[in-house]
mmCIF file of C-alpha atoms in Angstrom:
data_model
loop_
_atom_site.group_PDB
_atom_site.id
_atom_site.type_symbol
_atom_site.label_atom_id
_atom_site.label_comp_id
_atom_site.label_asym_id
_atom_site.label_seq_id
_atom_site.Cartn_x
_atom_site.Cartn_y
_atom_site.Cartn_z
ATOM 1 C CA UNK Y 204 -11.419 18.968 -2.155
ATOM 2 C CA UNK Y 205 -12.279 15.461 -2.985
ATOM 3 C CA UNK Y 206 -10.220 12.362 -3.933
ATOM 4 C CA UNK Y 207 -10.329 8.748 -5.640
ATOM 5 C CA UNK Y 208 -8.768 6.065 -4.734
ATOM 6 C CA UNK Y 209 -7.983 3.128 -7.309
ATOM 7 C CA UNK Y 210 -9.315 0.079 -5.014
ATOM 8 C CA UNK Y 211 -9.675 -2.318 -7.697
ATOM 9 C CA UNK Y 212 -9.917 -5.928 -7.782
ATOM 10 C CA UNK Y 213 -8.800 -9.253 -5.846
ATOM 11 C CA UNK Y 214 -5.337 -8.434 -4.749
ATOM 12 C CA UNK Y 215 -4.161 -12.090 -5.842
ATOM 13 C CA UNK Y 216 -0.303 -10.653 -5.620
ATOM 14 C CA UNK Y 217 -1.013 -10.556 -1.691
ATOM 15 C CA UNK Y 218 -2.808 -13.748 -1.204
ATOM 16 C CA UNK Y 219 -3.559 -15.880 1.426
ATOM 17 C CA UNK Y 220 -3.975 -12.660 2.791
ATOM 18 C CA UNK Y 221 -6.430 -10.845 0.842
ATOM 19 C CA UNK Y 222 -8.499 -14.399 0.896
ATOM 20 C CA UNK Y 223 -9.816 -12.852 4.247
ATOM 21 C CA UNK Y 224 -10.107 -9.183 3.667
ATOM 22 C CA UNK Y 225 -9.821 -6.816 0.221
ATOM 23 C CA UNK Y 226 -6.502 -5.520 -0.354
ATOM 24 C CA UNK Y 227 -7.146 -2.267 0.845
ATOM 25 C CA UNK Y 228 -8.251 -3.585 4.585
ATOM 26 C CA UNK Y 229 -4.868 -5.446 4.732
ATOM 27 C CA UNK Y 230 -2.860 -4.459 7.582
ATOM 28 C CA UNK Y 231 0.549 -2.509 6.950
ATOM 29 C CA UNK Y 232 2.229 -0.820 9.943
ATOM 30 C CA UNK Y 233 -0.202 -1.733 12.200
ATOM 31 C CA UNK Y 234 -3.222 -0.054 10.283
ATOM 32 C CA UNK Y 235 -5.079 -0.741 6.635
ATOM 33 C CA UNK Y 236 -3.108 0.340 4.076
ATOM 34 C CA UNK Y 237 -5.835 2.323 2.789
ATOM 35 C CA UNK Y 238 -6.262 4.488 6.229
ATOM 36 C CA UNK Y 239 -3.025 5.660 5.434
ATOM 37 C CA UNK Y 240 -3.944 7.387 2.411
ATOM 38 C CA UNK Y 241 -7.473 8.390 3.747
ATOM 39 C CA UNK Y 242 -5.396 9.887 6.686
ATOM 40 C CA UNK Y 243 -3.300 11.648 4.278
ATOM 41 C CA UNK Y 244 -6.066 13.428 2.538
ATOM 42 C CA UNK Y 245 -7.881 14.411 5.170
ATOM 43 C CA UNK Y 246 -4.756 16.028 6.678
ATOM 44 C CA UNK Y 247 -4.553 18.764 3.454
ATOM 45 C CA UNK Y 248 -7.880 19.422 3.330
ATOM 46 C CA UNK Y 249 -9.786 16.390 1.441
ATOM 47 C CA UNK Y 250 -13.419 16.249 2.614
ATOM 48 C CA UNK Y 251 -14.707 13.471 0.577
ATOM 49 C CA UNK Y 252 -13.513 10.262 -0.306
ATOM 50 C CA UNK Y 253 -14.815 8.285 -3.737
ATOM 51 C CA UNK Y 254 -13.276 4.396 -3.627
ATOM 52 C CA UNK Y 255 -14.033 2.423 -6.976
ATOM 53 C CA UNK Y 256 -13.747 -1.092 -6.127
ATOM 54 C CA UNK Y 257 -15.189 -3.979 -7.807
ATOM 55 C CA UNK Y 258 -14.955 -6.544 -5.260
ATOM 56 C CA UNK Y 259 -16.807 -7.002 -1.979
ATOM 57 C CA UNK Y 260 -17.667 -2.949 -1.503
ATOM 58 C CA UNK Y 261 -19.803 -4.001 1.353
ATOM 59 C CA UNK Y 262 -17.025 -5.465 3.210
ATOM 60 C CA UNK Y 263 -15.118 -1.921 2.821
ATOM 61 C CA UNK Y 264 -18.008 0.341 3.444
ATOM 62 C CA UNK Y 265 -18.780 -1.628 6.601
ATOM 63 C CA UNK Y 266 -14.824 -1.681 7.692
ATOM 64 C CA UNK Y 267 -14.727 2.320 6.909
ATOM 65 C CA UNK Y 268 -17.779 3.206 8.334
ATOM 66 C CA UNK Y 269 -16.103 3.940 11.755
ATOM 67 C CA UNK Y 270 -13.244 6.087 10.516
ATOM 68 C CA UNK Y 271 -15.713 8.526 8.328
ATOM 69 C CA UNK Y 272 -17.052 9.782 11.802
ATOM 70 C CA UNK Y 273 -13.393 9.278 13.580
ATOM 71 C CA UNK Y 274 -11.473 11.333 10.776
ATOM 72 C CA UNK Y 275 -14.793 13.861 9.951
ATOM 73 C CA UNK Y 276 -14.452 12.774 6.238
ATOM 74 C CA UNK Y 277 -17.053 11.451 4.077
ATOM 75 C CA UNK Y 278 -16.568 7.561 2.077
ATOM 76 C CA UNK Y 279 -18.228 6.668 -0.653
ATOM 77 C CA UNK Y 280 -17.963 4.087 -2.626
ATOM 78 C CA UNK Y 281 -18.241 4.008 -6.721
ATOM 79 C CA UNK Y 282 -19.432 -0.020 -7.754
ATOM 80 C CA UNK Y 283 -18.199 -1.290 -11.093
ATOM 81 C CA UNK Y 284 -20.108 -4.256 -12.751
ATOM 82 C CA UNK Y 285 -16.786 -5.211 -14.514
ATOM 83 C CA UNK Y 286 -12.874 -4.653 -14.402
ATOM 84 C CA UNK Y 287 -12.464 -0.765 -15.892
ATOM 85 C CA UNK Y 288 -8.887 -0.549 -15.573
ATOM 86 C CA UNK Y 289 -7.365 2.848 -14.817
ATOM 87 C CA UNK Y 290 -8.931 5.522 -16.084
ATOM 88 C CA UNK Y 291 -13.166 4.021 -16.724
ATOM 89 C CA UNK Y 292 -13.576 3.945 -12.726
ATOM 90 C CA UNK Y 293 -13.086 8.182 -12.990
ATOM 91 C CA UNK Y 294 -15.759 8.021 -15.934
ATOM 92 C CA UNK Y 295 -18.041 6.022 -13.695
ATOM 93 C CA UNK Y 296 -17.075 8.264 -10.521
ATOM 94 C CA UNK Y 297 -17.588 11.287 -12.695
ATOM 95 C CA UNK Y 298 -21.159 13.196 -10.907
ATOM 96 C CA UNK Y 299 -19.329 12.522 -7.576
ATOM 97 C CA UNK Y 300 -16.205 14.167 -8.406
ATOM 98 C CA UNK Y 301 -17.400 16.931 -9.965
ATOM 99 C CA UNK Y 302 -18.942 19.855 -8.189
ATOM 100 C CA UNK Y 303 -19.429 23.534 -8.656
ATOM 101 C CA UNK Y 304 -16.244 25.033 -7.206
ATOM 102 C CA UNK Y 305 -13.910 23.780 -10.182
ATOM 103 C CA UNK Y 306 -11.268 22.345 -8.044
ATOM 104 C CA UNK Y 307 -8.701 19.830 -8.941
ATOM 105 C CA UNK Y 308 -8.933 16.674 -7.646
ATOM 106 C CA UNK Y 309 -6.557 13.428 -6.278
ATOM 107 C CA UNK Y 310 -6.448 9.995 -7.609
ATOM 108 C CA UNK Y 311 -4.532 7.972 -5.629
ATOM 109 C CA UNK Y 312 -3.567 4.185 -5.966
ATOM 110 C CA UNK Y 313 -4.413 2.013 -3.383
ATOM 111 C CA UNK Y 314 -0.886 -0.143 -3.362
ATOM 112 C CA UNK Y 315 0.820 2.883 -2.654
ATOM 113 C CA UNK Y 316 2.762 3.850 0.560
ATOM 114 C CA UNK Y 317 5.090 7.055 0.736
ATOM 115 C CA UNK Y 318 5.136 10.004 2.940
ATOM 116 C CA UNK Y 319 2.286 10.996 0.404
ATOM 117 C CA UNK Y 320 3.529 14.910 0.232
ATOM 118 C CA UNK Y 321 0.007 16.034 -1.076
ATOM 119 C CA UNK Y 322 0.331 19.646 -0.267
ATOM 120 C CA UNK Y 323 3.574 20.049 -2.135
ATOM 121 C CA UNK Y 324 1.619 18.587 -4.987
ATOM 122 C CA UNK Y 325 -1.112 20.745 -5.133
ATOM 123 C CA UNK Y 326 1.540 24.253 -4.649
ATOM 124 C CA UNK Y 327 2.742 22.494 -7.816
ATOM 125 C CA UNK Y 328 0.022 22.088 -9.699
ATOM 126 C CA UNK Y 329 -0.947 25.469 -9.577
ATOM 127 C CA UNK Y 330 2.304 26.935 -10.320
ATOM 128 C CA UNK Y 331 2.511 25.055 -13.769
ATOM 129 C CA UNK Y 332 -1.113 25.764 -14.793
ATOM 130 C CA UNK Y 333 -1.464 22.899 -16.815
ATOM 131 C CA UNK Y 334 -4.461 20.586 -16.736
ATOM 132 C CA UNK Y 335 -2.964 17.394 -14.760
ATOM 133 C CA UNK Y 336 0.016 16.642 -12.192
ATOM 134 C CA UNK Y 337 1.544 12.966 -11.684
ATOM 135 C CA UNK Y 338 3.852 12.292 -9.349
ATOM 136 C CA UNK Y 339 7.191 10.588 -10.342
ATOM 137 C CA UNK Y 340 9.961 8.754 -8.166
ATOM 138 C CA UNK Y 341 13.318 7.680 -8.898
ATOM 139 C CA UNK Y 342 13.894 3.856 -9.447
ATOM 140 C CA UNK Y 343 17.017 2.296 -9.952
ATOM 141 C CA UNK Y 344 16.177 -0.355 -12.622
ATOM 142 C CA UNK Y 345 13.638 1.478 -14.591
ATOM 143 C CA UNK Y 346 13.655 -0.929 -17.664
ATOM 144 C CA UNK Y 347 10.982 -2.969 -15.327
ATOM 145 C CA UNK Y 348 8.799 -0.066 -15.992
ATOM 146 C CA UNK Y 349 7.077 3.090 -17.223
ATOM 147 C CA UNK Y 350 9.385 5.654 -17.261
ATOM 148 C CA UNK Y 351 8.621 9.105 -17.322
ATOM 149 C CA UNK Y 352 10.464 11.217 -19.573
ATOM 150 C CA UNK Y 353 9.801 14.873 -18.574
ATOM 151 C CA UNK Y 354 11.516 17.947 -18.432
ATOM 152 C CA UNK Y 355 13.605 19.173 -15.659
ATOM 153 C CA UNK Y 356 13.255 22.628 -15.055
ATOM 154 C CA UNK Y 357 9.496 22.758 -15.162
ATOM 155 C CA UNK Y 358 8.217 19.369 -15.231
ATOM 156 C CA UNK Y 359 6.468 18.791 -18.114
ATOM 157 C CA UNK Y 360 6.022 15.675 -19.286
ATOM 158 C CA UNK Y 361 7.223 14.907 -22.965
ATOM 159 C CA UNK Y 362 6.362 11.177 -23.189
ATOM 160 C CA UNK Y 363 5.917 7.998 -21.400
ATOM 161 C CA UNK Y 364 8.194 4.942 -22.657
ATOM 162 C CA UNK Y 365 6.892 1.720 -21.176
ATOM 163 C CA UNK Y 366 9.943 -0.687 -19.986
ATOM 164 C CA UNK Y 367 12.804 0.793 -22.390
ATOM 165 C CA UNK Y 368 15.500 -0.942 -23.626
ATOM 166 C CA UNK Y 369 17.906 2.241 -24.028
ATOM 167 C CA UNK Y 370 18.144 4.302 -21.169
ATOM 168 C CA UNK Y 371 15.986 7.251 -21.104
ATOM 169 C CA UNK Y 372 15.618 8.465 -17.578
ATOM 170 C CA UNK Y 373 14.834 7.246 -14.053
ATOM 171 C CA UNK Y 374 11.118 8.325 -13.118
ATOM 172 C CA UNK Y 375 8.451 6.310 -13.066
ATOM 173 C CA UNK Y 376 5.045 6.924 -12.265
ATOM 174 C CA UNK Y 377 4.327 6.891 -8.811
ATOM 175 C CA UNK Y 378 0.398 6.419 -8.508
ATOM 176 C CA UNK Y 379 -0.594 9.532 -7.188
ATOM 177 C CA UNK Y 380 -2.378 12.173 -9.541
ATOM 178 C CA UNK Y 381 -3.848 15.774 -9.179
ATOM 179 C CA UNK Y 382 -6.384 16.083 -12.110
ATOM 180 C CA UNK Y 383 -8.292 19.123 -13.361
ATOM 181 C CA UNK Y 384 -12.287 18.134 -13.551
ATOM 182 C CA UNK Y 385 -11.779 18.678 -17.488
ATOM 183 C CA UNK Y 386 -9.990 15.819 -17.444
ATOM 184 C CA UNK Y 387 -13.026 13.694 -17.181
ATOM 185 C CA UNK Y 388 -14.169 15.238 -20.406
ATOM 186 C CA UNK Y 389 -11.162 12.928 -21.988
ATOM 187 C CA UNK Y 390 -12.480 9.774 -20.507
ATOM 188 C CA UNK Y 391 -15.181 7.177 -21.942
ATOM 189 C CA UNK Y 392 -16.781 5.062 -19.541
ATOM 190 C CA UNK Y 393 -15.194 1.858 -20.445
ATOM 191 C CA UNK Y 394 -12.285 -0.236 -19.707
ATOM 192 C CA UNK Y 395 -9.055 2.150 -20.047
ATOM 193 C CA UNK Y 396 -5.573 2.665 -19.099
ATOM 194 C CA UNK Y 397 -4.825 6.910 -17.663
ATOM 195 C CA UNK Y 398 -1.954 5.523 -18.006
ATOM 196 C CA UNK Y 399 -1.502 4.483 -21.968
ATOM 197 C CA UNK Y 400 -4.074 6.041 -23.387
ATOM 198 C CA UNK Y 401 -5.615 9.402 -21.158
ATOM 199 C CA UNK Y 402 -1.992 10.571 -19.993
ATOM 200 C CA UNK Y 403 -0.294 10.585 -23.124
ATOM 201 C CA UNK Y 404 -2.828 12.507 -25.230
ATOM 202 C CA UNK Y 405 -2.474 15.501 -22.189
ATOM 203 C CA UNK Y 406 0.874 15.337 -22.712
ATOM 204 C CA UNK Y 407 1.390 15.547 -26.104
ATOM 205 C CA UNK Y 408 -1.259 18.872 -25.863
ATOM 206 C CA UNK Y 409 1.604 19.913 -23.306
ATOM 207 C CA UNK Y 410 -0.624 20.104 -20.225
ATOM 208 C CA UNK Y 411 0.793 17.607 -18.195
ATOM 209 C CA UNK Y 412 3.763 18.148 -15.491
ATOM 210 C CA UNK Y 413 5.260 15.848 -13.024
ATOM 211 C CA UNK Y 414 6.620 16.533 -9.518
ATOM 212 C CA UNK Y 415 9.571 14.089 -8.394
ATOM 213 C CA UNK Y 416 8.481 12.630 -4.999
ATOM 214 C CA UNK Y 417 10.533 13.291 -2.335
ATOM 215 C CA UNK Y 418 10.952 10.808 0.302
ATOM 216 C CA UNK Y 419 10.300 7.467 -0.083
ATOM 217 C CA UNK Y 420 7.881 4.727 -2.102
ATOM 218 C CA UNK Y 421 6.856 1.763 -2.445
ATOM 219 C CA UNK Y 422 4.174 -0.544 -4.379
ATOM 220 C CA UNK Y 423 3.071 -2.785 -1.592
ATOM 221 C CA UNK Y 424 0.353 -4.588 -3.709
ATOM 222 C CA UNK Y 425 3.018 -8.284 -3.388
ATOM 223 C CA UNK Y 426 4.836 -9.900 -0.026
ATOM 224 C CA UNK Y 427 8.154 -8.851 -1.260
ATOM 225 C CA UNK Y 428 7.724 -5.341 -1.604
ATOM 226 C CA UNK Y 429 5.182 -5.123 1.506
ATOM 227 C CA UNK Y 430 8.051 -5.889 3.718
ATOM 228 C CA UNK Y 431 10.745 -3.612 1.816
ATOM 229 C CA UNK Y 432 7.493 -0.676 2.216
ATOM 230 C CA UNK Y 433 7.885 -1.605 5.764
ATOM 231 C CA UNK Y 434 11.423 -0.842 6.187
ATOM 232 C CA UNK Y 435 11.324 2.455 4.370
ATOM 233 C CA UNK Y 436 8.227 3.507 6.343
ATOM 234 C CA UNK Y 437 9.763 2.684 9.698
ATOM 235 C CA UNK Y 438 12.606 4.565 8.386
ATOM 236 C CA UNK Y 439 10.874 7.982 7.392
ATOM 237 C CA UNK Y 440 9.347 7.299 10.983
ATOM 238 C CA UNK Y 441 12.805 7.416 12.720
ATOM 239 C CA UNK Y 442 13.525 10.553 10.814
ATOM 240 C CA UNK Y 443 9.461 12.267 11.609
ATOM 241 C CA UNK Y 444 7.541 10.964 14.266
ATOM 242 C CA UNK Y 445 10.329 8.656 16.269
ATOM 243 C CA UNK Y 446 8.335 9.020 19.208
ATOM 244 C CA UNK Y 447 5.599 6.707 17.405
ATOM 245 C CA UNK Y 448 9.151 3.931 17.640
ATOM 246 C CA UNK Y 449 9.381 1.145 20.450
ATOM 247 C CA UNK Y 450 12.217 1.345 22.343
ATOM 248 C CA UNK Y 451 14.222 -0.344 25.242
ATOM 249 C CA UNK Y 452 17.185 -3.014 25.580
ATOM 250 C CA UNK Y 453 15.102 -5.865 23.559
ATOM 251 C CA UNK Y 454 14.719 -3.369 20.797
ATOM 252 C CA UNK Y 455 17.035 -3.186 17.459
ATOM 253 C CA UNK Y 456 16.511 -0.779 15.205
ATOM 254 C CA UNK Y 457 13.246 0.370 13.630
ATOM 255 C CA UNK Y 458 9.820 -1.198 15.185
ATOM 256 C CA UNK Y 459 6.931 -0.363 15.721
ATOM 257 C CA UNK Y 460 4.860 -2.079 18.902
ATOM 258 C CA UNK Y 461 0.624 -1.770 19.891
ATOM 259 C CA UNK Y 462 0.303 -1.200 23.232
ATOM 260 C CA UNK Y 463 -1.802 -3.547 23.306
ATOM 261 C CA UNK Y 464 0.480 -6.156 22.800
ATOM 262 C CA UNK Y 465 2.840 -8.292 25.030
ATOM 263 C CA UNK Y 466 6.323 -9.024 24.710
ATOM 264 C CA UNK Y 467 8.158 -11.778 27.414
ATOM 265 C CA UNK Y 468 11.447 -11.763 28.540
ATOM 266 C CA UNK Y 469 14.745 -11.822 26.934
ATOM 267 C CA UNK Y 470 13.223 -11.087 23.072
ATOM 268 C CA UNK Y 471 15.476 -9.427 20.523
ATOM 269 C CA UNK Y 472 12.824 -7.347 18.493
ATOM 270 C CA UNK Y 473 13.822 -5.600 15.296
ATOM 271 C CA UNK Y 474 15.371 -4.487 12.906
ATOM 272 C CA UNK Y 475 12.131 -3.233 10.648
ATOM 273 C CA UNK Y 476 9.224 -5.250 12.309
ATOM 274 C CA UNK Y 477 5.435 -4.546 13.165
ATOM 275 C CA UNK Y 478 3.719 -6.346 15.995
ATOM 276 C CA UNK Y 479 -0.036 -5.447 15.446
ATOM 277 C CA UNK Y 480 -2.760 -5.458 18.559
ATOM 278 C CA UNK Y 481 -3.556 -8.053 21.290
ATOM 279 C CA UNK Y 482 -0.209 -10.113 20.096
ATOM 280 C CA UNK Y 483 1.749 -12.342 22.698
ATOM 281 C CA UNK Y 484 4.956 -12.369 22.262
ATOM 282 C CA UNK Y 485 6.568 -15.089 24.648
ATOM 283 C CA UNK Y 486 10.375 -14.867 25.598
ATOM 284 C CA UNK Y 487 13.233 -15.991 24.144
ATOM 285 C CA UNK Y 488 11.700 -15.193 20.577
ATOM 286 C CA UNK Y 489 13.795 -13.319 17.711
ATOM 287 C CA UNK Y 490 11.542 -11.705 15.406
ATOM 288 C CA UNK Y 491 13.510 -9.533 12.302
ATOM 289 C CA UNK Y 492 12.066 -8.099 9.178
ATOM 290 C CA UNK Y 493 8.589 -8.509 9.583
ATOM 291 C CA UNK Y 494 4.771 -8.311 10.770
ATOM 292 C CA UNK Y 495 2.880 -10.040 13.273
ATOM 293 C CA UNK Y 496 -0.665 -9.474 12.791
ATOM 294 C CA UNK Y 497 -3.602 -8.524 15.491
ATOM 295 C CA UNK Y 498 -4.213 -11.500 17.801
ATOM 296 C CA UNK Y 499 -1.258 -13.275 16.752
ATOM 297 C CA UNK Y 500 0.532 -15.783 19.295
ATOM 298 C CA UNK Y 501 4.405 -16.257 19.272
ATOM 299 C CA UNK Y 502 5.829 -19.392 21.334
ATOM 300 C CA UNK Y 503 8.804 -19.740 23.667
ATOM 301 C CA UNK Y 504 12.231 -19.495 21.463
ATOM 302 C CA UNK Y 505 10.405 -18.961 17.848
ATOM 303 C CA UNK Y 506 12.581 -16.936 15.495
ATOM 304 C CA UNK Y 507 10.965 -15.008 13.074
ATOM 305 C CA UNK Y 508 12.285 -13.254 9.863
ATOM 306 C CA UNK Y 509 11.213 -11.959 6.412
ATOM 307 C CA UNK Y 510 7.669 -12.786 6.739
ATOM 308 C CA UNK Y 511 4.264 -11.849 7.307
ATOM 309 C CA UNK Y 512 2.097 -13.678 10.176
ATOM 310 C CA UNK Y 513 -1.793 -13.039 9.447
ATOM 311 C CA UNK Y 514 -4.207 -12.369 12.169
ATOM 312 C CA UNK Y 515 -4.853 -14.619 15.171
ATOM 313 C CA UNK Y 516 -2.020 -17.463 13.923
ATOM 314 C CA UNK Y 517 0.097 -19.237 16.133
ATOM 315 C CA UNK Y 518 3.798 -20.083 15.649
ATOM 316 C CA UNK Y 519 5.104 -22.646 17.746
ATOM 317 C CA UNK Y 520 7.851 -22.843 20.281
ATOM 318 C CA UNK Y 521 11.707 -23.345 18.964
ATOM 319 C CA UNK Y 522 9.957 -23.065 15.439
ATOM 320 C CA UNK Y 523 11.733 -21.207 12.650
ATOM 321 C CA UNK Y 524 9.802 -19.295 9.978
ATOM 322 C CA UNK Y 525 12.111 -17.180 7.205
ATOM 323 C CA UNK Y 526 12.456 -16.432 3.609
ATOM 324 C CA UNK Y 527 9.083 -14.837 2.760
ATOM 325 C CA UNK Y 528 6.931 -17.180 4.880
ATOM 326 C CA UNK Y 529 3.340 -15.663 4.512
ATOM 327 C CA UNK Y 530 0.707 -17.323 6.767
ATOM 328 C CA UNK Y 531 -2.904 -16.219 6.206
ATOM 329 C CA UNK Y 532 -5.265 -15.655 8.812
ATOM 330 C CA UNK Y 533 -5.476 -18.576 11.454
ATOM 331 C CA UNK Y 534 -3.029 -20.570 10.805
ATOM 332 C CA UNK Y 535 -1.033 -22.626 13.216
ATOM 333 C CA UNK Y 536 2.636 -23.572 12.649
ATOM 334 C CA UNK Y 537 3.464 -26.531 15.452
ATOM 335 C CA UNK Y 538 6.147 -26.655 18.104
ATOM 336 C CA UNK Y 539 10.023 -26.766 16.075
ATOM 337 C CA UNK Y 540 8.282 -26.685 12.569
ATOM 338 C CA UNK Y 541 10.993 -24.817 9.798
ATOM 339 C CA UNK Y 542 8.953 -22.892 7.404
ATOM 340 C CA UNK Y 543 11.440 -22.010 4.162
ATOM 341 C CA UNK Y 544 9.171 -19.498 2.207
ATOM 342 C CA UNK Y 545 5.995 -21.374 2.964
ATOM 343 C CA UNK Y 546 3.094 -20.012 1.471
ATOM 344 C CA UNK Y 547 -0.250 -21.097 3.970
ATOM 345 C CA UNK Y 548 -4.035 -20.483 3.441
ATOM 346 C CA UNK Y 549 -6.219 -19.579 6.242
ATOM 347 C CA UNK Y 550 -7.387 -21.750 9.054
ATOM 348 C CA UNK Y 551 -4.510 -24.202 8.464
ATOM 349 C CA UNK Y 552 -2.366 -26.226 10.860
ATOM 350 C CA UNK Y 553 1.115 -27.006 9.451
ATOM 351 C CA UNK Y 554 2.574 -30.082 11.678
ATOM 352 C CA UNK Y 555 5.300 -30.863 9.438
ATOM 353 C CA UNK Y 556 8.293 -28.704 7.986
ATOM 354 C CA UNK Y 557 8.224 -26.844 4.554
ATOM 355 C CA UNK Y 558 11.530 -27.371 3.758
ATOM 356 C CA UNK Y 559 11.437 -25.395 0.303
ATOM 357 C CA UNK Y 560 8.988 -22.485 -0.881
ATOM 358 C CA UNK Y 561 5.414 -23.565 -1.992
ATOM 359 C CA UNK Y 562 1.705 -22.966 -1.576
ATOM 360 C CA UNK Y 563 0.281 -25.040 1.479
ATOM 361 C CA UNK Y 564 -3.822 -25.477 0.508
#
C-alpha cells in the first residue's frame, strides 16, 4: 500500500519554531510529528511514502533519509512550484500513487496526531464498497468548523456544511482519508480544495462513507493545540504503552522523559510534559504542561508551565516562564526573568521580563 501525506507550506501558526525546521520536522513527544504518522503506516502495511511539500523538500528528504532504511519504508517526495491546496498535490502525485494492483490508498494530514487507527479504516472501507473513506471525530463546538453530516448506521456521507449556524451534527473531518485510485480521475492538477470541491461531488454520487475515530485527536499545526495534543497523547499512552511513561517520586502524572536527559534533585515533573534528548534539568525546577526541546538547559529553581522551549535554549535560574511562552531555537531567558506568553525568535537573549504576551524579534 502506499500513502500521502499533506506537508504543505510554512507552518506560520507554529512559528518561531518552524523558522528553524518545516512543520513536519517539529518535535512533538519527543519525535517529528511527521514520524508519527510514517510510523503509523508502516505498522499496517504501507511500503511507500509520497510527501507533497512546497517548502524546503531538501531539508525533509535529508532529515528522513535515515528513517527510510530504519523503518524499511520508502520516502519520496512530490515538489510543487506553487500552493495547490488540498486536493492538486494528489493530481501532481498521481504516477506515484498509482500502480498496477488497484489498491486504495491513505492521505493523511500532516498536523494531525491521534492513535491513527489505520487498520480499522481500511476493514471499513471495504465493507462499504464505496469509492472513498474519511475519517470523522467528535468536537464539541462544531460551528468553528466543517461538519460532517453522514449517516449513522452505515456511514455515508450526505453533505458537508462548513461552520453552521443551526446545529446539524458533531463530526468533523479529521484529516485522514482512504481513497480509491479512481479518485484521481476527479482531480485537475491545479489549486483545489478535496475538501469543498472533490469530496462533495463523491458524496452526492453516494460513494463516500465516514468512520468516527475512536480515541483521541488533535490539529497540532498552532502552540495552543500542540500542547492540548500533548496531553491527550500522553494520555492514550497511560492507557497503551505506560511503560513508554517516566516514573518515580519527582514525577506527577503523565510525562514522558529521553534517557538521555538529566533531571537534578528535588524537581516536581509533570502533569503532561515532554523533556526531549541531551536536556539538563537542574534541581529545584517545576516544569507543568509542556516541552523542553533536545539540548535544552533548565536552571536552579526555574518553573515552567504551558509552554514550549525550542532546541538548545536556556532558561535561567528562579526564572518563571507560563501562559503559552514559545521560545524558538537558541534562545536564552536570563537568571529571574518572568516570561507572560512571550513569543521569542531564534538565537535571542531575553534579559528583561515580558510582562504581557507579544512577539520578541
Amino acid at each position: 500500500m502506499k500513502a500521502l501525506i499533506l506537508v504543505g507550506g510554512f507552518g506560520t501558526r507554529l512559528r518561531p519554531l518552524t523558522l528553524s525546521v518545516p512543520k513536519p520536522l517539529v518535535d512533538f513527544a519527543n519525535k517529528p510529528m511527521i514520524l508519527h504518522q510514517i510510523e503509523a503506516l508502516k505498522a499496517i502495511g504501507v511500503n511507500e511514502v509520497v510527501l507533497a511539500i512546497n517548502y524546503r523538500p531538501e531539508v525533509m528528504m535529508n532529515f528522513l533519509k535515515e528513517f527510510e532504511a530504519k523503518l524499511g519504508i520508502k520516502i519520496t517526495c512530490s515538489q510543487e512550484t506553487e500552493p495547490l491546496g488540498t486536493a492538486g498535490p494528489l493530481a501532481l502525485a498521481r504516477d506515484k500513487l498509482i500502480d498496477d494492483s488497484g489498491k486504495p490508498f491513505f492521505v493523511l494530514n500532516s498536523d494531525v496526531i491521534s492513535d491513527y487507527p489505520l487498520k480499522e479504516m481500511i476493514e471499513f472501507h471495504k465493507s462499504h464498497g464505496g469509492e472513498a473513506s474519511i475519517m470523522v471525530t467528535k468536537v464539541d463546538e462544531p460551528s468553528k468548523y466543517g461538519v460532517v453530516v453522514m449517516e449513522e448506521t452505515t456511514g455515508q456521507v450526505d453533505k458537508f456544511v462548513e461552520k453552521p449556524k443551526l446545529f446539524v451534527g458533531n463530526k468533523i473531518n479529521a484529516g485522514i482519508y482512504l481513497l480509491n485510485p479512481s479518485v484521481l480521475d476527479r482531480i485537475e492538477l491545479r489549486p483545489t480544495s478535496i475538501e469543498k470541491e472533490v469530496f462533495p461531488k463523491i458524496a452526492a454520487e453516494k460513494k463516500l462513507y465516514a468512520m468516527v475515530l475512536p480515541g483521541f485527536w488533535m490539529d497540532v499545526g498552532q502552540p495552543r493545540d500542540y500542547i492540548s495534543g500533548l496531553r491527550l497523547y500522553l494520555d492514550s499512552l497511560r492507557k497503551n504503552n505506560s511503560f513508554k511513561l517516566a516514573s518515580g517520586s519527582h514525577i506527577l502524572g503523565n510525562v514522558i522523559v529521553d534517557e538521555t536527559a538529566k533531571i537534578g534533585d528535588g524537581c516536581l515533573i509533570g502533569p503532561d510534559v515532554a523533556i526531549g534528548p541531551g536536556c539538563i534539568v537542574e534541581s529545584g525546577v517545576r516544569l507543568s504542561c509542556c516541552t523542553v526541546m533536545r539540548g535544552v538547559r533548565i536552571k536552579r529553581h526555574a518553573c515552567i508551565s504551558s509552554s514550549i522551549i525550542g532546541w538548545h535554549s536556556t532558561v535561567g535560574q528562579w526564572a518563571r516562564v507560563e501562559n503559552m511562552t514559545i521560545l524558538g531555537e537558541d534562545v536564552h531567558v536570563g537568571d529571574e526573568i518572568y516570561s507572560n506568553g512571550g513569543v521569542v525568535l531564534p538565537h535571542k537573549e531575553i534579559k528583561s521580563s515580558i510582562r504581557n504576551p507579544e512577539i520578541v524579534m
